Amino acid sequence: MKNILLIGAGRFGRHIAMQLSQLEHQIMAVDTNEERINDVLHLVTNAQIGDSTNAEFLRSLGIGNFDVCIVTIGGSFQNSLETTSLLKELGAKCVVSRAERDVHAKFLLRNGADHVIYPEKQVAEWAAIRYTADHIFDYMEIDGQHAIFEVEVPHEWIGKSVGELNIRRKYGINILGIKHSGKTDVSITSDTVLSGEITILALGEYKALQKCFRI
């Protein structure tokens, strides 16, 4: 369980609060808008109405006591940038800031953000891959070069074992698990036989995955 400071309680911030709450983290929510704060009160441990671009207000929160500070401010890049910079100046251990454009991400990283989340771009990439190929069921980018795909078993692999296919050596990818009827099994061995009733979770370089699964 971690102590999280969430700055910005708009739609995106509220969704993050919901997920953090389910994971049972301690959450302090901050926003300038009383109505937005009221909407997340049932999801968070504490909440305050205040201006995150005000150094004294942020200092009063005890920034150094939070494990992660998440800035989800949308609509005002200046406020997001000022907040990010102030958090780092006040001793934040880890600052994660939301970007809405590529140039925003660059400035945030230069001015205190340890990590940048880019929801619109990330969802667009996911949707473009997920919905342009019938045999892809899910997709998660690990970094700029690697990803995890949930794909149907290629026809020529059906009835063969992981060891027999020698997937890692031939294709440079790893089978992390299989899914059947919504349940995931990660106890994969070289003796695991693939069938047409399952999907596989494959990890590898994006180019290798594209070539292997004809994406």
CSV table of C-alpha atoms in Angstrom, one decimal:
chain,number,residue,atom,x,y,z
A,1,MET,CA,0.0,0.0,0.0
A,2,LYS,CA,1.4,3.4,-1.0
A,3,ASN,CA,0.6,7.0,-0.1
A,4,ILE,CA,-0.5,8.8,-3.3
A,5,LEU,CA,-1.1,12.5,-4.0
A,6,LEU,CA,-3.5,12.9,-6.8
A,7,ILE,CA,-3.7,16.4,-8.2
A,8,GLY,CA,-6.6,17.0,-10.6
A,9,ALA,CA,-10.0,15.3,-10.0
A,10,GLY,CA,-11.4,15.6,-13.5
A,11,ARG,CA,-12.6,12.6,-15.5
A,12,PHE,CA,-9.2,11.1,-15.9
A,13,GLY,CA,-8.2,11.8,-12.3
A,14,ARG,CA,-11.4,10.3,-11.1
A,15,HIS,CA,-10.7,7.1,-13.1
A,16,ILE,CA,-7.2,6.9,-11.5
A,17,ALA,CA,-8.7,7.4,-8.1
A,18,MET,CA,-11.1,4.5,-8.7
A,19,GLN,CA,-8.3,2.2,-9.6
A,20,LEU,CA,-6.1,3.3,-6.7
A,21,SER,CA,-9.0,2.8,-4.3
A,22,GLN,CA,-9.5,-0.7,-5.6
A,23,LEU,CA,-5.8,-1.4,-5.0
A,24,GLU,CA,-6.3,-0.1,-1.4
A,25,HIS,CA,-3.8,2.7,-1.6
A,26,GLN,CA,-4.0,5.8,0.6
A,27,ILE,CA,-5.0,8.7,-1.6
A,28,MET,CA,-5.0,12.5,-1.1
A,29,ALA,CA,-6.9,14.2,-3.8
A,30,VAL,CA,-6.5,17.9,-4.7
A,31,ASP,CA,-8.4,20.1,-7.0
A,32,THR,CA,-9.5,23.8,-7.3
A,33,ASN,CA,-13.1,22.8,-8.0
A,34,GLU,CA,-15.2,21.8,-5.0
A,35,GLU,CA,-17.7,19.8,-7.1
A,36,ARG,CA,-15.0,17.6,-8.5
A,37,ILE,CA,-13.6,17.0,-5.1
A,38,ASN,CA,-17.0,16.0,-3.8
A,39,ASP,CA,-17.3,13.5,-6.7
A,40,VAL,CA,-14.2,11.6,-5.5
A,41,LEU,CA,-14.6,11.8,-1.8
A,42,HIS,CA,-15.9,8.3,-1.6
A,43,LEU,CA,-12.8,7.0,-3.4
A,44,VAL,CA,-10.1,8.8,-1.5
A,45,THR,CA,-8.7,8.9,2.0
A,46,ASN,CA,-8.4,12.7,2.2
A,47,ALA,CA,-9.2,15.6,-0.1
A,48,GLN,CA,-8.5,19.3,-0.2
A,49,ILE,CA,-9.6,22.2,-2.4
A,50,GLY,CA,-6.6,24.3,-3.3
A,51,ASP,CA,-4.3,25.7,-6.0
A,52,SER,CA,-1.5,23.3,-6.8
A,53,THR,CA,0.5,26.1,-8.5
A,54,ASN,CA,0.8,27.8,-5.0
A,55,ALA,CA,4.0,26.6,-3.4
A,56,GLU,CA,2.8,27.3,0.2
A,57,PHE,CA,-0.4,25.2,-0.4
A,58,LEU,CA,1.7,22.3,-1.7
A,59,ARG,CA,4.2,22.6,1.1
A,60,SER,CA,1.3,22.3,3.6
A,61,LEU,CA,0.5,18.9,2.2
A,62,GLY,CA,3.9,17.5,3.2
A,63,ILE,CA,5.0,16.5,-0.3
A,64,GLY,CA,7.9,14.4,0.9
A,65,ASN,CA,5.5,12.0,2.7
A,66,PHE,CA,4.0,10.8,-0.5
A,67,ASP,CA,5.4,7.8,-2.4
A,68,VAL,CA,4.0,9.0,-5.7
A,69,CYS,CA,2.5,12.3,-6.9
A,70,ILE,CA,0.3,12.1,-9.9
A,71,VAL,CA,-0.6,15.2,-11.8
A,72,THR,CA,-3.7,14.8,-14.0
A,73,ILE,CA,-4.5,18.4,-14.7
A,74,GLY,CA,-6.0,18.8,-18.2
A,75,GLY,CA,-6.9,22.0,-20.1
A,76,SER,CA,-4.1,24.1,-18.7
A,77,PHE,CA,-0.6,23.0,-19.6
A,78,GLN,CA,0.9,26.0,-17.7
A,79,ASN,CA,-0.7,24.8,-14.5
A,80,SER,CA,0.4,21.3,-15.1
A,81,LEU,CA,4.0,22.3,-15.7
A,82,GLU,CA,4.1,24.7,-12.7
A,83,THR,CA,2.7,22.0,-10.5
A,84,THR,CA,5.1,19.4,-11.7
A,85,SER,CA,8.1,21.7,-11.2
A,86,LEU,CA,7.0,22.7,-7.7
A,87,LEU,CA,6.4,19.1,-6.6
A,88,LYS,CA,10.0,18.2,-7.5
A,89,GLU,CA,11.3,21.4,-5.8
A,90,LEU,CA,9.5,20.5,-2.6
A,91,GLY,CA,11.0,17.0,-2.5
A,92,ALA,CA,8.6,14.7,-4.3
A,93,LYS,CA,10.0,11.2,-4.5
A,94,CYS,CA,8.2,10.4,-7.8
A,95,VAL,CA,6.2,12.7,-10.0
A,96,VAL,CA,4.0,11.3,-12.8
A,97,SER,CA,2.4,13.9,-15.0
A,98,ARG,CA,-0.2,13.8,-17.7
A,99,ALA,CA,0.6,15.1,-21.2
A,100,GLU,CA,-1.8,16.0,-23.9
A,101,ARG,CA,0.8,16.6,-26.7
A,102,ASP,CA,4.3,15.4,-27.5
A,103,VAL,CA,5.7,18.8,-26.8
A,104,HIS,CA,4.0,18.8,-23.4
A,105,ALA,CA,5.7,15.5,-22.5
A,106,LYS,CA,9.1,16.9,-23.4
A,107,PHE,CA,8.7,20.0,-21.2
A,108,LEU,CA,7.3,18.0,-18.3
A,109,LEU,CA,10.2,15.6,-18.3
A,110,ARG,CA,12.6,18.5,-18.4
A,111,ASN,CA,10.9,20.3,-15.5
A,112,GLY,CA,10.5,17.6,-12.8
A,113,ALA,CA,8.4,14.8,-14.1
A,114,ASP,CA,9.9,11.3,-13.5
A,115,HIS,CA,7.3,9.8,-15.8
A,116,VAL,CA,4.7,11.0,-18.3
A,117,ILE,CA,1.4,9.5,-19.1
A,118,TYR,CA,-0.2,10.3,-22.4
A,119,PRO,CA,-3.7,8.7,-22.3
A,120,GLU,CA,-5.1,10.0,-25.6
A,121,LYS,CA,-2.0,8.8,-27.6
A,122,GLN,CA,-1.8,5.5,-25.7
A,123,VAL,CA,-5.4,4.7,-26.2
A,124,ALA,CA,-5.2,5.7,-29.9
A,125,GLU,CA,-2.2,3.3,-30.4
A,126,TRP,CA,-4.0,0.5,-28.6
A,127,ALA,CA,-7.2,0.9,-30.6
A,128,ALA,CA,-5.4,1.1,-33.9
A,129,ILE,CA,-3.7,-2.2,-33.3
A,130,ARG,CA,-6.6,-3.9,-31.5
A,131,TYR,CA,-9.3,-3.2,-34.0
A,132,THR,CA,-7.5,-3.6,-37.3
A,133,ALA,CA,-6.7,-7.3,-36.9
A,134,ASP,CA,-9.3,-9.9,-36.0
A,135,HIS,CA,-6.8,-12.2,-34.4
A,136,ILE,CA,-5.5,-9.6,-31.9
A,137,PHE,CA,-7.5,-9.5,-28.6
A,138,ASP,CA,-5.3,-7.2,-26.5
A,139,TYR,CA,-2.1,-5.2,-26.6
A,140,MET,CA,0.2,-3.6,-24.1
A,141,GLU,CA,3.3,-1.5,-24.9
A,142,ILE,CA,6.2,-2.2,-22.6
A,143,ASP,CA,8.5,0.4,-24.1
A,144,GLY,CA,9.3,1.9,-27.5
A,145,GLN,CA,10.4,-1.5,-28.8
A,146,HIS,CA,8.7,-4.2,-26.8
A,147,ALA,CA,5.0,-5.2,-26.3
A,148,ILE,CA,2.8,-7.9,-25.1
A,149,PHE,CA,0.1,-9.2,-27.5
A,150,GLU,CA,-2.9,-11.5,-26.7
A,151,VAL,CA,-3.4,-13.3,-30.0
A,152,GLU,CA,-5.2,-16.4,-31.3
A,153,VAL,CA,-3.0,-19.4,-31.9
A,154,PRO,CA,-1.8,-19.5,-35.5
A,155,HIS,CA,-3.4,-22.4,-37.4
A,156,GLU,CA,-0.1,-24.1,-38.1
A,157,TRP,CA,0.8,-24.1,-34.3
A,158,ILE,CA,-2.4,-25.9,-33.2
A,159,GLY,CA,-1.7,-29.3,-31.7
A,160,LYS,CA,2.0,-28.6,-31.3
A,161,SER,CA,3.9,-28.0,-28.1
A,162,VAL,CA,5.8,-24.8,-27.2
A,163,GLY,CA,9.1,-26.8,-27.2
A,164,GLU,CA,8.3,-28.4,-30.5
A,165,LEU,CA,7.7,-25.0,-32.1
A,166,ASN,CA,10.9,-23.6,-30.6
A,167,ILE,CA,9.2,-20.2,-30.6
A,168,ARG,CA,11.8,-18.3,-28.7
A,169,ARG,CA,14.6,-19.3,-30.9
A,170,LYS,CA,12.8,-19.1,-34.2
A,171,TYR,CA,10.9,-15.9,-33.6
A,172,GLY,CA,12.6,-14.1,-30.7
A,173,ILE,CA,9.4,-14.0,-28.7
A,174,ASN,CA,8.4,-15.5,-25.3
A,175,ILE,CA,5.0,-17.1,-24.5
A,176,LEU,CA,4.1,-15.7,-21.1
A,177,GLY,CA,0.8,-17.5,-20.7
A,178,ILE,CA,-2.4,-18.8,-22.3
A,179,LYS,CA,-6.0,-17.7,-21.8
A,180,HIS,CA,-9.0,-20.0,-21.9
A,181,SER,CA,-12.6,-18.9,-21.1
A,182,GLY,CA,-11.3,-15.7,-19.6
A,183,LYS,CA,-8.9,-17.4,-17.3
A,184,THR,CA,-5.1,-16.9,-17.5
A,185,ASP,CA,-2.6,-19.7,-17.0
A,186,VAL,CA,1.1,-18.7,-16.7
A,187,SER,CA,2.5,-22.1,-15.9
A,188,ILE,CA,3.8,-22.6,-19.4
A,189,THR,CA,6.5,-25.2,-20.1
A,190,SER,CA,8.0,-26.6,-23.2
A,191,ASP,CA,5.5,-29.5,-23.0
A,192,THR,CA,2.5,-27.1,-23.1
A,193,VAL,CA,0.4,-28.0,-26.2
A,194,LEU,CA,-1.4,-25.2,-28.0
A,195,SER,CA,-5.0,-25.5,-29.2
A,196,GLY,CA,-7.4,-23.5,-31.2
A,197,GLU,CA,-9.6,-22.9,-28.1
A,198,ILE,CA,-7.0,-20.7,-26.4
A,199,THR,CA,-5.3,-17.3,-26.9
A,200,ILE,CA,-1.6,-16.8,-26.1
A,201,LEU,CA,0.2,-13.9,-24.4
A,202,ALA,CA,3.3,-13.2,-26.3
A,203,LEU,CA,6.1,-10.9,-25.3
A,204,GLY,CA,8.8,-9.6,-27.7
A,205,GLU,CA,10.1,-6.8,-29.9
A,206,TYR,CA,7.3,-5.2,-31.8
A,207,LYS,CA,8.8,-5.9,-35.2
A,208,ALA,CA,9.3,-9.6,-34.2
A,209,LEU,CA,5.6,-9.8,-33.1
A,210,GLN,CA,4.5,-8.2,-36.3
A,211,LYS,CA,6.4,-10.7,-38.4
A,212,CYS,CA,5.4,-13.7,-36.4
A,213,PHE,CA,1.7,-12.9,-36.2
A,214,ARG,CA,1.3,-11.1,-39.5
A,215,ILE,CA,0.2,-7.8,-37.8
